[in-house]
Short mmCIF file of C-alpha atoms in Angstrom, two decimals:
data_model
loop_
_atom_site.label_atom_id
_atom_site.label_comp_id
_atom_site.label_asym_id
_atom_site.label_seq_id
_atom_site.Cartn_x
_atom_site.Cartn_y
_atom_site.Cartn_z
CA UNK S 1 84.08 97.71 56.46
CA UNK S 2 85.53 95.32 53.73
CA UNK S 3 82.69 96.60 51.37
CA UNK S 4 83.87 100.26 51.60
CA UNK S 5 87.37 99.34 50.36
CA UNK S 6 86.06 99.22 46.81
CA UNK S 7 86.93 102.43 45.07
CA UNK S 8 83.85 102.92 43.12
CA UNK S 9 81.56 102.24 46.22
CA UNK S 10 83.79 104.59 48.35
CA UNK S 11 83.36 107.41 45.64
CA UNK S 12 79.65 106.91 45.69
CA UNK S 13 79.42 107.53 49.27
CA UNK S 14 82.19 110.23 49.50
CA UNK S 15 80.16 112.37 46.95
CA UNK S 16 77.57 113.08 49.42
CA UNK S 17 79.23 112.42 52.64
CA UNK S 18 82.25 115.08 52.32
CA UNK S 19 80.21 118.14 51.76
CA UNK S 20 77.73 117.04 54.42
CA UNK S 21 80.65 116.52 57.02
CA UNK S 22 82.17 119.91 55.82
CA UNK S 23 79.02 121.83 56.26
CA UNK S 24 77.86 120.52 59.36
CA UNK S 25 81.46 120.56 60.76
CA UNK S 26 81.94 124.22 60.03
CA UNK S 27 78.65 125.35 61.46
CA UNK S 28 79.09 123.37 64.62
CA UNK S 29 82.76 124.56 65.15
CA UNK S 30 81.86 128.24 64.37
CA UNK S 31 78.96 128.12 66.82
CA UNK S 32 80.89 126.47 69.36
CA UNK S 33 83.84 128.77 69.16
CA UNK S 34 81.42 131.84 69.15
CA UNK S 35 79.84 130.37 72.37
CA UNK S 36 83.05 129.73 73.93
CA UNK S 37 84.40 133.48 73.04
CA UNK S 38 81.22 135.35 73.87
CA UNK S 39 78.86 133.50 75.88
CA UNK S 40 80.86 130.91 77.94
CA UNK S 41 81.90 132.27 81.44
CA UNK S 42 85.66 133.12 82.40
CA UNK S 43 87.20 130.64 84.73
CA UNK S 44 87.71 131.42 88.54
CA UNK S 45 91.51 130.92 88.34
CA UNK S 46 92.57 131.23 84.89
CA UNK S 47 90.22 134.14 83.81
CA UNK S 48 89.48 134.84 80.16
CA UNK S 49 92.49 132.65 78.92
CA UNK S 50 90.36 129.52 79.45
CA UNK S 51 88.55 130.36 76.32
CA UNK S 52 91.66 128.87 74.45
CA UNK S 53 90.34 125.48 75.56
CA UNK S 54 87.75 125.42 72.88
CA UNK S 55 90.47 125.31 70.10
CA UNK S 56 93.23 123.56 72.15
CA UNK S 57 91.48 120.42 73.30
CA UNK S 58 89.87 119.48 69.93
CA UNK S 59 93.10 120.10 68.12
CA UNK S 60 95.01 117.80 70.57
CA UNK S 61 92.42 115.26 70.02
CA UNK S 62 92.51 115.38 66.17
CA UNK S 63 96.20 115.27 66.37
CA UNK S 64 96.17 112.00 68.13
CA UNK S 65 93.04 110.82 66.19
CA UNK S 66 94.88 111.41 62.91
CA UNK S 67 97.79 109.22 63.91
CA UNK S 68 95.33 106.40 65.04
CA UNK S 69 93.68 106.66 61.54
CA UNK S 70 97.17 106.26 60.02
CA UNK S 71 97.84 103.22 62.36
CA UNK S 72 94.53 101.67 61.68
CA UNK S 73 94.86 102.14 57.81
CA UNK S 74 98.34 100.68 57.94
CA UNK S 75 97.16 97.76 59.80
CA UNK S 76 94.48 97.20 57.25
CA UNK S 77 96.96 97.79 54.38
CA UNK S 78 99.39 95.07 55.88
CA UNK S 79 96.88 92.51 56.97
CA UNK S 80 94.00 92.80 54.25
CA UNK S 81 95.76 94.73 51.61
CA UNK S 82 92.88 97.05 51.27
CA UNK S 83 93.13 99.09 48.10
CA UNK S 84 91.97 102.21 49.91
CA UNK S 85 94.03 101.74 53.07
CA UNK S 86 97.28 103.38 52.00
CA UNK S 87 95.15 106.18 50.21
CA UNK S 88 93.29 106.66 53.81
CA UNK S 89 96.64 106.85 55.69
CA UNK S 90 98.01 109.61 53.27
CA UNK S 91 94.78 111.48 53.60
CA UNK S 92 94.99 111.59 57.44
CA UNK S 93 98.71 112.73 57.50
CA UNK S 94 98.29 116.62 56.69
CA UNK S 95 95.17 117.44 58.77
CA UNK S 96 96.63 115.32 61.69
CA UNK S 97 99.80 117.33 61.42
CA UNK S 98 97.96 120.59 61.15
CA UNK S 99 95.95 120.05 64.14
CA UNK S 100 99.00 118.85 66.17
CA UNK S 101 100.77 122.23 65.31
CA UNK S 102 97.78 124.05 66.26
CA UNK S 103 97.49 122.28 69.60
CA UNK S 104 101.26 123.08 70.28
CA UNK S 105 100.90 126.54 69.15
CA UNK S 106 97.60 127.46 71.07
CA UNK S 107 99.14 125.45 74.06
CA UNK S 108 102.09 127.70 74.15
CA UNK S 109 99.78 130.73 73.86
CA UNK S 110 97.89 129.46 76.90
CA UNK S 111 100.95 128.48 78.76
CA UNK S 112 102.47 132.15 78.70
CA UNK S 113 99.68 133.84 80.78
CA UNK S 114 98.78 130.58 82.88
CA UNK S 115 102.27 129.21 83.64
CA UNK S 116 104.30 132.26 82.88
CA UNK S 117 106.34 130.39 80.08
CA UNK S 118 105.71 129.65 76.54
CA UNK S 119 107.37 126.06 76.77
CA UNK S 120 108.62 123.54 79.12
CA UNK S 121 110.25 120.18 78.26
CA UNK S 122 107.69 117.93 80.27
CA UNK S 123 106.20 114.77 79.24
CA UNK S 124 102.99 116.09 77.74
CA UNK S 125 104.40 118.98 75.67
CA UNK S 126 107.52 117.01 74.38
CA UNK S 127 105.47 113.74 73.29
CA UNK S 128 103.24 116.15 71.50
CA UNK S 129 106.08 117.72 69.72
CA UNK S 130 107.40 114.08 68.90
CA UNK S 131 103.99 113.45 67.54
CA UNK S 132 104.46 116.27 65.07
CA UNK S 133 107.95 115.14 63.99
CA UNK S 134 106.53 111.77 63.44
CA UNK S 135 104.00 113.12 60.96
CA UNK S 136 106.81 114.97 59.17
CA UNK S 137 108.79 111.70 58.99
CA UNK S 138 105.79 109.54 57.87
CA UNK S 139 104.85 112.15 55.01
CA UNK S 140 108.60 112.25 53.86
CA UNK S 141 108.64 108.42 53.88
CA UNK S 142 105.24 107.94 52.07
CA UNK S 143 106.25 110.60 49.46
CA UNK S 144 109.67 108.72 48.89
CA UNK S 145 107.88 105.45 48.59
CA UNK S 146 105.38 106.76 46.07
CA UNK S 147 108.06 108.23 43.99
CA UNK S 148 110.38 105.10 43.98
CA UNK S 149 107.86 102.30 43.56
CA UNK S 150 104.30 103.91 43.11
CA UNK S 151 103.41 103.28 46.76
CA UNK S 152 103.86 99.58 46.99
CA UNK S 153 106.47 99.94 49.53
CA UNK S 154 105.15 98.85 53.05
CA UNK S 155 107.68 100.89 55.13
CA UNK S 156 105.25 103.86 55.71
CA UNK S 157 102.60 101.23 57.07
CA UNK S 158 105.09 99.63 59.39
CA UNK S 159 106.30 103.31 60.53
CA UNK S 160 102.55 104.26 61.08
CA UNK S 161 102.07 101.23 63.32
CA UNK S 162 105.28 101.67 65.33
CA UNK S 163 104.67 105.42 65.95
CA UNK S 164 101.14 104.61 67.42
CA UNK S 165 103.31 103.72 70.61
CA UNK S 166 103.42 107.55 71.30
CA UNK S 167 99.75 107.85 71.55
CA UNK S 168 99.30 106.46 75.06
CA UNK S 169 102.46 108.15 75.98
CA UNK S 170 100.80 111.39 75.27
CA UNK S 171 97.69 110.39 77.02
CA UNK S 172 99.23 109.07 80.28
CA UNK S 173 102.16 111.53 80.46
CA UNK S 174 100.46 113.84 82.85
CA UNK S 175 99.75 110.78 85.03
CA UNK S 176 103.39 109.19 84.78
CA UNK S 177 105.41 112.38 85.15
CA UNK S 178 105.24 115.66 87.07
CA UNK S 179 104.05 118.26 84.66
CA UNK S 180 102.77 121.87 84.66
CA UNK S 181 100.23 120.54 82.37
CA UNK S 182 96.73 119.80 84.15
CA UNK S 183 95.61 116.03 84.36
CA UNK S 184 92.77 114.99 82.04
CA UNK S 185 89.44 116.83 82.68
CA UNK S 186 87.37 114.70 80.55
CA UNK S 187 87.64 110.82 80.72
CA UNK S 188 85.26 108.00 79.62
CA UNK S 189 81.91 108.68 81.05
CA UNK S 190 82.78 111.38 83.40
CA UNK S 191 83.92 115.10 83.54
CA UNK S 192 85.75 117.30 86.09
CA UNK S 193 84.26 120.33 84.24
CA UNK S 194 81.15 122.27 84.84
CA UNK S 195 78.47 122.10 82.13
CA UNK S 196 79.12 125.84 81.28
CA UNK S 197 82.59 124.76 79.94
CA UNK S 198 81.71 121.29 78.95
CA UNK S 199 78.77 121.78 76.41
CA UNK S 200 80.64 124.10 74.08
CA UNK S 201 83.79 122.04 74.30
CA UNK S 202 82.15 118.90 73.24
CA UNK S 203 80.36 120.87 70.43
CA UNK S 204 83.64 122.16 69.28
CA UNK S 205 85.19 118.71 69.43
CA UNK S 206 82.26 117.18 67.42
CA UNK S 207 82.48 120.14 64.92
CA UNK S 208 86.24 119.86 64.36
CA UNK S 209 85.98 116.07 64.06
CA UNK S 210 83.40 116.46 61.28
CA UNK S 211 85.67 119.10 59.34
CA UNK S 212 88.62 116.55 59.82
CA UNK S 213 86.40 113.73 58.37
CA UNK S 214 85.42 116.12 55.51
CA UNK S 215 89.19 116.86 54.77
CA UNK S 216 90.06 113.24 54.91
CA UNK S 217 87.44 112.29 52.35
CA UNK S 218 88.39 115.26 50.23
CA UNK S 219 92.01 114.33 50.31
CA UNK S 220 91.19 110.54 49.47
CA UNK S 221 89.12 111.62 46.35
CA UNK S 222 92.08 113.78 45.37
CA UNK S 223 94.66 111.06 45.81
CA UNK S 224 92.38 108.44 44.04
CA UNK S 225 91.60 110.74 41.14
CA UNK S 226 95.43 111.58 40.82
CA UNK S 227 95.95 107.91 40.64
CA UNK S 228 93.27 107.13 38.14
CA UNK S 229 94.48 109.91 35.75
CA UNK S 230 98.03 108.65 36.03
CA UNK S 231 97.00 105.08 35.27
CA UNK S 232 94.83 106.12 32.36
CA UNK S 233 97.74 108.28 30.94
CA UNK S 234 100.32 105.40 31.47
CA UNK S 235 97.94 102.84 29.56
CA UNK S 236 97.34 105.48 26.82
CA UNK S 237 101.16 106.02 26.31
CA UNK S 238 101.96 102.19 26.41
CA UNK S 239 99.27 101.45 23.86
CA UNK S 240 100.53 104.41 21.66
CA UNK S 241 104.02 103.01 22.08
CA UNK S 242 102.89 99.34 20.74
CA UNK S 243 101.59 100.89 17.45
CA UNK N 1 107.48 140.75 89.62
CA UNK N 2 105.24 139.56 86.86
CA UNK N 3 104.29 141.72 84.19
CA UNK N 4 100.59 142.35 83.67
CA UNK N 5 99.22 140.47 80.60
CA UNK N 6 96.12 141.25 78.62
CA UNK N 7 94.50 137.72 78.45
CA UNK N 8 92.54 138.70 75.24
CA UNK N 9 95.63 139.30 73.29
CA UNK N 10 96.42 135.50 73.85
CA UNK N 11 92.64 134.50 73.17
CA UNK N 12 92.43 136.37 69.92
CA UNK N 13 95.85 135.03 68.65
CA UNK N 14 94.90 131.37 69.29
CA UNK N 15 91.52 131.91 67.60
CA UNK N 16 93.13 133.55 64.63
CA UNK N 17 95.75 131.01 64.16
CA UNK N 18 93.50 128.00 64.89
CA UNK N 19 90.43 129.28 62.67
CA UNK N 20 92.99 130.74 59.93
CA UNK N 21 94.85 127.26 59.73
CA UNK N 22 91.47 125.04 59.56
CA UNK N 23 90.03 127.45 56.82
CA UNK N 24 93.04 127.38 54.77
CA UNK N 25 93.27 123.43 55.18
CA UNK N 26 89.67 123.23 53.98
CA UNK N 27 90.23 125.48 50.93
CA UNK N 28 93.45 123.48 50.09
CA UNK N 29 91.68 120.19 50.29
CA UNK N 30 88.70 121.17 48.23
CA UNK N 31 90.82 122.95 45.60
CA UNK N 32 93.20 120.11 45.16
CA UNK N 33 90.47 117.70 44.96
CA UNK N 34 88.69 119.67 42.32
CA UNK N 35 91.88 119.96 40.26
CA UNK N 36 92.54 116.42 40.56
CA UNK N 37 89.19 115.26 39.41
CA UNK N 38 89.32 117.59 36.52
CA UNK N 39 92.72 116.27 35.58
CA UNK N 40 91.14 112.63 35.70
CA UNK N 41 88.02 113.55 33.55
CA UNK N 42 90.28 115.12 31.14
CA UNK N 43 92.56 112.06 30.89
CA UNK N 44 89.38 109.98 30.39
CA UNK N 45 88.32 112.11 27.39
CA UNK N 46 91.52 111.84 25.64
#
């Protein structure tokens, strides 16, 4: 893991891994969504609206995984001072926030026909909305830190670690409090879903996870290239000022 | 009394928003990467 913290080694790996993740992810996600839309059966109680699950569950998973990525990178930045950790955290923020927003919107679109309402202030929906606000707060803090002292401020990393408290709250909210939201259908090693729904759902989760990984790698390359360009221009300006 | 709702309206809206947002994010990340790497290469040449 420490070996990958070298920017030159990271770039060598990211150059072939990023397009691979993107192409495989798009192919898998499109195939799974097509399967879910046209091949998978309608559900006995929820009817056709159950097809929203193939977008809603992967986006919920990636919204939470994005913050776990920020927390892991923040830990790595604070403890080991990895040069790429802060960049990895910044790269996770936008895709994580986007998938959280997609989860909230598709959940609302599912809730209207299934529950008769667009929104309820229960534990699951509220903690997921809090996650979206945490992303916005983290992005604002990270930008402010970048602008003020070139990203050497540790406040975003501490915020990233503290915000991870919300992840178990999201996961266990349907167990701890009464909710219109159903309890988890997939847990470690077992599933309450039939294979007709489970197989396209797992494929969609894998596909969107690969897309997420591809986007994070592309963002890391972009942030790293921006920093390298800035450093080179600054060095050049300094050497010109000396003569 | 609950009004009758066409479930496909909600399904299609969900897919349009989810797929559209993901496609936009992929395009944005690739374009910003290309732009940043081009800027770095130009800075190296100067």
